[in-house]
PDB file of C-alpha atoms in Angstrom:
ATOM      1  CA  UNK U   1     -21.601  14.726   4.670  1.00 52.00           C
ATOM      2  CA  UNK U   2     -22.479  14.122   8.343  1.00 58.00           C
ATOM      3  CA  UNK U   3     -26.232  14.547   7.605  1.00 62.00           C
ATOM      4  CA  UNK U   4     -26.303  11.740   5.183  1.00 68.00           C
ATOM      5  CA  UNK U   5     -26.884   8.178   5.999  1.00 76.00           C
ATOM      6  CA  UNK U   6     -23.475   6.980   4.832  1.00 75.00           C
ATOM      7  CA  UNK U   7     -21.639   4.124   6.508  1.00 78.00           C
ATOM      8  CA  UNK U   8     -18.057   4.442   7.388  1.00 74.00           C
ATOM      9  CA  UNK U   9     -16.968   1.803   4.733  1.00 73.00           C
ATOM     10  CA  UNK U  10     -18.609   4.144   2.008  1.00 77.00           C
ATOM     11  CA  UNK U  11     -16.789   7.150   3.364  1.00 81.00           C
ATOM     12  CA  UNK U  12     -13.393   5.222   3.194  1.00 79.00           C
ATOM     13  CA  UNK U  13     -13.987   3.770  -0.277  1.00 85.00           C
ATOM     14  CA  UNK U  14     -15.112   7.197  -1.528  1.00 83.00           C
ATOM     15  CA  UNK U  15     -12.053   8.935  -0.253  1.00 84.00           C
ATOM     16  CA  UNK U  16      -9.954   6.125  -1.594  1.00 85.00           C
ATOM     17  CA  UNK U  17     -11.523   6.543  -4.991  1.00 89.00           C
ATOM     18  CA  UNK U  18     -10.866  10.405  -5.136  1.00 87.00           C
ATOM     19  CA  UNK U  19      -7.379   9.931  -3.915  1.00 86.00           C
ATOM     20  CA  UNK U  20      -6.491   7.058  -6.093  1.00 87.00           C
ATOM     21  CA  UNK U  21      -7.728   8.486  -9.367  1.00 90.00           C
ATOM     22  CA  UNK U  22      -5.019  10.878 -10.299  1.00 93.00           C
ATOM     23  CA  UNK U  23      -2.014   8.543  -9.455  1.00 93.00           C
ATOM     24  CA  UNK U  24      -3.687   5.481 -11.003  1.00 94.00           C
ATOM     25  CA  UNK U  25      -4.195   7.517 -14.164  1.00 94.00           C
ATOM     26  CA  UNK U  26      -0.759   8.765 -14.152  1.00 94.00           C
ATOM     27  CA  UNK U  27       0.691   5.315 -13.777  1.00 93.00           C
ATOM     28  CA  UNK U  28      -1.625   4.147 -16.615  1.00 93.00           C
ATOM     29  CA  UNK U  29      -0.357   6.993 -18.760  1.00 94.00           C
ATOM     30  CA  UNK U  30       3.336   6.001 -18.174  1.00 93.00           C
ATOM     31  CA  UNK U  31       2.997   2.292 -18.973  1.00 92.00           C
ATOM     32  CA  UNK U  32       2.835   2.788 -22.849  1.00 91.00           C
ATOM     33  CA  UNK U  33       5.951   5.030 -22.465  1.00 91.00           C
ATOM     34  CA  UNK U  34       7.734   2.275 -20.344  1.00 89.00           C
ATOM     35  CA  UNK U  35       6.653  -0.456 -22.759  1.00 90.00           C
ATOM     36  CA  UNK U  36       8.868   1.005 -25.390  1.00 91.00           C
ATOM     37  CA  UNK U  37      11.760  -0.606 -23.692  1.00 88.00           C
ATOM     38  CA  UNK U  38      10.418  -4.119 -24.998  1.00 88.00           C
ATOM     39  CA  UNK U  39      10.346  -2.727 -28.682  1.00 89.00           C
ATOM     40  CA  UNK U  40      14.013  -1.276 -28.276  1.00 89.00           C
ATOM     41  CA  UNK U  41      15.195  -4.592 -26.758  1.00 85.00           C
ATOM     42  CA  UNK U  42      16.676  -5.824 -23.464  1.00 82.00           C
ATOM     43  CA  UNK U  43      13.341  -6.062 -21.498  1.00 89.00           C
ATOM     44  CA  UNK U  44      11.031  -8.926 -21.928  1.00 90.00           C
ATOM     45  CA  UNK U  45       7.319  -8.578 -21.866  1.00 90.00           C
ATOM     46  CA  UNK U  46       7.036 -10.745 -18.751  1.00 92.00           C
ATOM     47  CA  UNK U  47       9.522  -8.392 -16.979  1.00 92.00           C
ATOM     48  CA  UNK U  48       7.388  -5.274 -18.107  1.00 93.00           C
ATOM     49  CA  UNK U  49       4.097  -6.747 -16.757  1.00 94.00           C
ATOM     50  CA  UNK U  50       5.675  -7.946 -13.429  1.00 95.00           C
ATOM     51  CA  UNK U  51       7.090  -4.426 -12.908  1.00 94.00           C
ATOM     52  CA  UNK U  52       3.833  -2.954 -13.881  1.00 95.00           C
ATOM     53  CA  UNK U  53       2.037  -5.177 -11.457  1.00 95.00           C
ATOM     54  CA  UNK U  54       4.494  -4.175  -8.800  1.00 95.00           C
ATOM     55  CA  UNK U  55       3.842  -0.551  -9.345  1.00 94.00           C
ATOM     56  CA  UNK U  56       0.146  -0.957  -9.190  1.00 95.00           C
ATOM     57  CA  UNK U  57       0.451  -3.067  -5.915  1.00 94.00           C
ATOM     58  CA  UNK U  58       2.793  -0.457  -4.429  1.00 93.00           C
ATOM     59  CA  UNK U  59       0.347   2.286  -5.389  1.00 94.00           C
ATOM     60  CA  UNK U  60      -2.401   0.366  -3.944  1.00 93.00           C
ATOM     61  CA  UNK U  61      -0.418  -0.188  -0.664  1.00 93.00           C
ATOM     62  CA  UNK U  62       0.825   3.426  -0.223  1.00 92.00           C
ATOM     63  CA  UNK U  63      -2.591   4.917  -0.811  1.00 92.00           C
ATOM     64  CA  UNK U  64      -4.335   2.405   1.539  1.00 92.00           C
ATOM     65  CA  UNK U  65      -1.670   3.146   4.096  1.00 91.00           C
ATOM     66  CA  UNK U  66      -2.325   6.839   3.687  1.00 88.00           C
ATOM     67  CA  UNK U  67      -6.047   6.443   4.237  1.00 89.00           C
ATOM     68  CA  UNK U  68      -5.602   4.185   7.211  1.00 88.00           C
ATOM     69  CA  UNK U  69      -3.181   6.567   8.994  1.00 88.00           C
ATOM     70  CA  UNK U  70      -5.464   9.649   8.188  1.00 86.00           C
ATOM     71  CA  UNK U  71      -8.498   7.935   9.908  1.00 82.00           C
ATOM     72  CA  UNK U  72      -6.243   7.770  13.049  1.00 80.00           C
ATOM     73  CA  UNK U  73      -4.996  11.223  13.013  1.00 79.00           C
ATOM     74  CA  UNK U  74      -6.487  14.761  13.599  1.00 79.00           C
ATOM     75  CA  UNK U  75      -3.497  16.553  12.099  1.00 83.00           C
ATOM     76  CA  UNK U  76      -2.472  16.415   8.420  1.00 83.00           C
ATOM     77  CA  UNK U  77       1.291  16.855   8.894  1.00 84.00           C
ATOM     78  CA  UNK U  78       1.276  14.036  11.671  1.00 87.00           C
ATOM     79  CA  UNK U  79      -0.630  11.804   9.355  1.00 85.00           C
ATOM     80  CA  UNK U  80       1.798  12.508   6.352  1.00 86.00           C
ATOM     81  CA  UNK U  81       4.766  11.825   8.811  1.00 88.00           C
ATOM     82  CA  UNK U  82       3.316   8.585  10.023  1.00 87.00           C
ATOM     83  CA  UNK U  83       2.397   7.398   6.566  1.00 85.00           C
ATOM     84  CA  UNK U  84       5.920   8.074   5.260  1.00 89.00           C
ATOM     85  CA  UNK U  85       7.389   6.241   8.315  1.00 90.00           C
ATOM     86  CA  UNK U  86       5.255   3.185   7.789  1.00 88.00           C
ATOM     87  CA  UNK U  87       5.887   3.037   4.055  1.00 88.00           C
ATOM     88  CA  UNK U  88       9.685   3.185   4.657  1.00 88.00           C
ATOM     89  CA  UNK U  89       9.449   0.505   7.415  1.00 86.00           C
ATOM     90  CA  UNK U  90       7.374  -1.932   5.432  1.00 85.00           C
ATOM     91  CA  UNK U  91       9.244  -1.370   2.362  1.00 83.00           C
ATOM     92  CA  UNK U  92      12.775  -1.332   3.601  1.00 81.00           C
ATOM     93  CA  UNK U  93      12.868  -2.371   7.281  1.00 78.00           C
ATOM     94  CA  UNK U  94      11.164  -5.775   6.718  1.00 76.00           C
ATOM     95  CA  UNK U  95      13.389  -6.540   3.519  1.00 73.00           C
ATOM     96  CA  UNK U  96      16.557  -5.682   5.539  1.00 74.00           C
ATOM     97  CA  UNK U  97      15.260  -7.677   8.422  1.00 72.00           C
ATOM     98  CA  UNK U  98      14.571 -10.649   6.286  1.00 70.00           C
ATOM     99  CA  UNK U  99      18.019 -10.460   4.577  1.00 67.00           C
ATOM    100  CA  UNK U 100      17.008  -9.609   1.155  1.00 50.00           C
ATOM    101  CA  UNK U 101      20.192  -7.463   0.458  1.00 50.00           C
ATOM    102  CA  UNK U 102      22.163 -10.640   1.146  1.00 56.00           C
ATOM    103  CA  UNK U 103      20.733 -12.058  -2.124  1.00 55.00           C
ATOM    104  CA  UNK U 104      20.781 -15.899  -2.220  1.00 54.00           C
ATOM    105  CA  UNK U 105      21.393 -16.167   1.616  1.00 53.00           C
ATOM    106  CA  UNK U 106      17.937 -16.173   3.004  1.00 52.00           C
ATOM    107  CA  UNK U 107      17.292 -16.561   6.561  1.00 54.00           C
ATOM    108  CA  UNK U 108      14.517 -19.095   6.168  1.00 61.00           C
ATOM    109  CA  UNK U 109      12.396 -18.346   9.267  1.00 58.00           C
ATOM    110  CA  UNK U 110      12.468 -14.462   8.510  1.00 63.00           C
ATOM    111  CA  UNK U 111      11.709 -14.763   4.760  1.00 70.00           C
ATOM    112  CA  UNK U 112       7.742 -14.439   5.369  1.00 75.00           C
ATOM    113  CA  UNK U 113       8.365 -11.185   7.092  1.00 76.00           C
ATOM    114  CA  UNK U 114       9.417  -9.606   3.662  1.00 78.00           C
ATOM    115  CA  UNK U 115       6.440 -10.887   1.771  1.00 82.00           C
ATOM    116  CA  UNK U 116       4.075  -7.913   2.566  1.00 84.00           C
ATOM    117  CA  UNK U 117       6.847  -5.478   1.382  1.00 86.00           C
ATOM    118  CA  UNK U 118       6.583  -3.548  -1.937  1.00 89.00           C
ATOM    119  CA  UNK U 119      10.304  -3.756  -2.027  1.00 87.00           C
ATOM    120  CA  UNK U 120      10.321  -7.544  -2.248  1.00 87.00           C
ATOM    121  CA  UNK U 121       7.678  -7.553  -4.998  1.00 88.00           C
ATOM    122  CA  UNK U 122       9.976  -5.208  -7.056  1.00 88.00           C
ATOM    123  CA  UNK U 123      13.180  -7.188  -6.301  1.00 87.00           C
ATOM    124  CA  UNK U 124      11.521 -10.515  -7.389  1.00 89.00           C
ATOM    125  CA  UNK U 125      10.003  -8.983 -10.562  1.00 91.00           C
ATOM    126  CA  UNK U 126      13.243  -8.883 -12.339  1.00 90.00           C
ATOM    127  CA  UNK U 127      14.422 -11.774 -14.475  1.00 88.00           C
ATOM    128  CA  UNK U 128      17.352 -13.065 -12.332  1.00 88.00           C
ATOM    129  CA  UNK U 129      15.305 -13.451  -9.128  1.00 86.00           C
ATOM    130  CA  UNK U 130      12.127 -14.342 -10.813  1.00 90.00           C
ATOM    131  CA  UNK U 131      13.726 -17.277 -12.703  1.00 89.00           C
ATOM    132  CA  UNK U 132      14.988 -18.729  -9.497  1.00 87.00           C
ATOM    133  CA  UNK U 133      12.013 -17.974  -7.182  1.00 85.00           C
ATOM    134  CA  UNK U 134       8.912 -17.005  -9.108  1.00 89.00           C
ATOM    135  CA  UNK U 135       6.680 -17.884  -6.176  1.00 88.00           C
ATOM    136  CA  UNK U 136       8.137 -15.248  -3.944  1.00 88.00           C
ATOM    137  CA  UNK U 137       7.130 -12.555  -6.451  1.00 91.00           C
ATOM    138  CA  UNK U 138       3.515 -13.715  -6.724  1.00 94.00           C
ATOM    139  CA  UNK U 139       3.333 -14.335  -2.885  1.00 92.00           C
ATOM    140  CA  UNK U 140       4.635 -10.943  -2.326  1.00 91.00           C
ATOM    141  CA  UNK U 141       2.157  -9.393  -4.783  1.00 94.00           C
ATOM    142  CA  UNK U 142      -0.608 -11.125  -3.219  1.00 95.00           C
ATOM    143  CA  UNK U 143       0.499 -10.132   0.359  1.00 94.00           C
ATOM    144  CA  UNK U 144       0.864  -6.402  -0.655  1.00 93.00           C
ATOM    145  CA  UNK U 145      -2.578  -6.421  -2.053  1.00 94.00           C
ATOM    146  CA  UNK U 146      -4.024  -8.274   0.972  1.00 95.00           C
ATOM    147  CA  UNK U 147      -2.199  -5.772   3.390  1.00 93.00           C
ATOM    148  CA  UNK U 148      -3.845  -2.902   1.443  1.00 93.00           C
ATOM    149  CA  UNK U 149      -7.260  -4.374   1.726  1.00 93.00           C
ATOM    150  CA  UNK U 150      -6.624  -4.988   5.467  1.00 94.00           C
ATOM    151  CA  UNK U 151      -5.721  -1.329   5.990  1.00 91.00           C
ATOM    152  CA  UNK U 152      -8.863  -0.289   4.215  1.00 91.00           C
ATOM    153  CA  UNK U 153     -10.863  -2.450   6.521  1.00 90.00           C
ATOM    154  CA  UNK U 154      -9.090  -1.155   9.530  1.00 89.00           C
ATOM    155  CA  UNK U 155      -9.767   2.475   8.198  1.00 87.00           C
ATOM    156  CA  UNK U 156     -13.431   1.673   7.929  1.00 86.00           C
ATOM    157  CA  UNK U 157     -13.426   0.253  11.380  1.00 86.00           C
ATOM    158  CA  UNK U 158     -11.513   3.182  12.869  1.00 83.00           C
ATOM    159  CA  UNK U 159     -13.922   5.716  11.100  1.00 79.00           C
ATOM    160  CA  UNK U 160     -16.954   3.919  12.336  1.00 78.00           C
ATOM    161  CA  UNK U 161     -15.884   4.565  15.824  1.00 76.00           C
ATOM    162  CA  UNK U 162     -14.712   8.236  15.594  1.00 73.00           C
ATOM    163  CA  UNK U 163     -16.455   9.989  12.532  1.00 61.00           C
ATOM    164  CA  UNK U 164     -19.596  10.825  14.153  1.00 57.00           C
ATOM    165  CA  UNK U 165     -17.853  12.090  17.411  1.00 54.00           C
ATOM    166  CA  UNK U 166     -19.175  15.273  18.762  1.00 47.00           C
ATOM    167  CA  UNK U 167     -16.169  16.847  20.404  1.00 50.00           C
ATOM    168  CA  UNK U 168     -18.343  19.886  21.827  1.00 40.00           C
ATOM    169  CA  UNK U 169     -20.200  17.402  23.910  1.00 46.00           C
ATOM    170  CA  UNK U 170     -16.889  16.129  25.545  1.00 48.00           C
ATOM    171  CA  UNK U 171     -15.981  19.618  26.668  1.00 39.00           C
ATOM    172  CA  UNK U 172     -16.731  20.758  30.101  1.00 44.00           C
ATOM    173  CA  UNK U 173     -18.529  23.832  30.642  1.00 36.00           C
ATOM    174  CA  UNK U 174     -16.470  26.786  31.668  1.00 38.00           C
ATOM    175  CA  UNK U 175     -19.470  28.637  33.276  1.00 37.00           C
TER     176      UNK U 175
END
């Protein structure tokens, strides 16, 4: 890998594609089963597709967060822990801070903080919230996708600076 003429963004996109294939195919396999709830009743097709989009956006966000964190870490267990912490913070910390659990009592100036959160995307996918504020769902969906794209870009920049490092040349001679 290090002897090829690959650019850092090609490495990041390749790693992302390999890591995303299995979860994406598993999600794709679950969608027909979940869609049975439309036939049985109680779930509209609009709700089904909004939840499916929220699941895809959440998968995108979590995978790109993992790629970005892993480019900044040398140890796998620290990268896993940092990724989990980032996902919990962005998913729940931002929405709690913005007042999402308070329902209709939004704090106007803190509301934009909850938009890049996958939890906001899910909360506004459901009929009762979507009927009153559809724009929040679509903005949150867009911001989650953009945040994932930004993390892929940051991973590429981070990797560009560090992937061809030669740690042996940095060591001092013992002799």
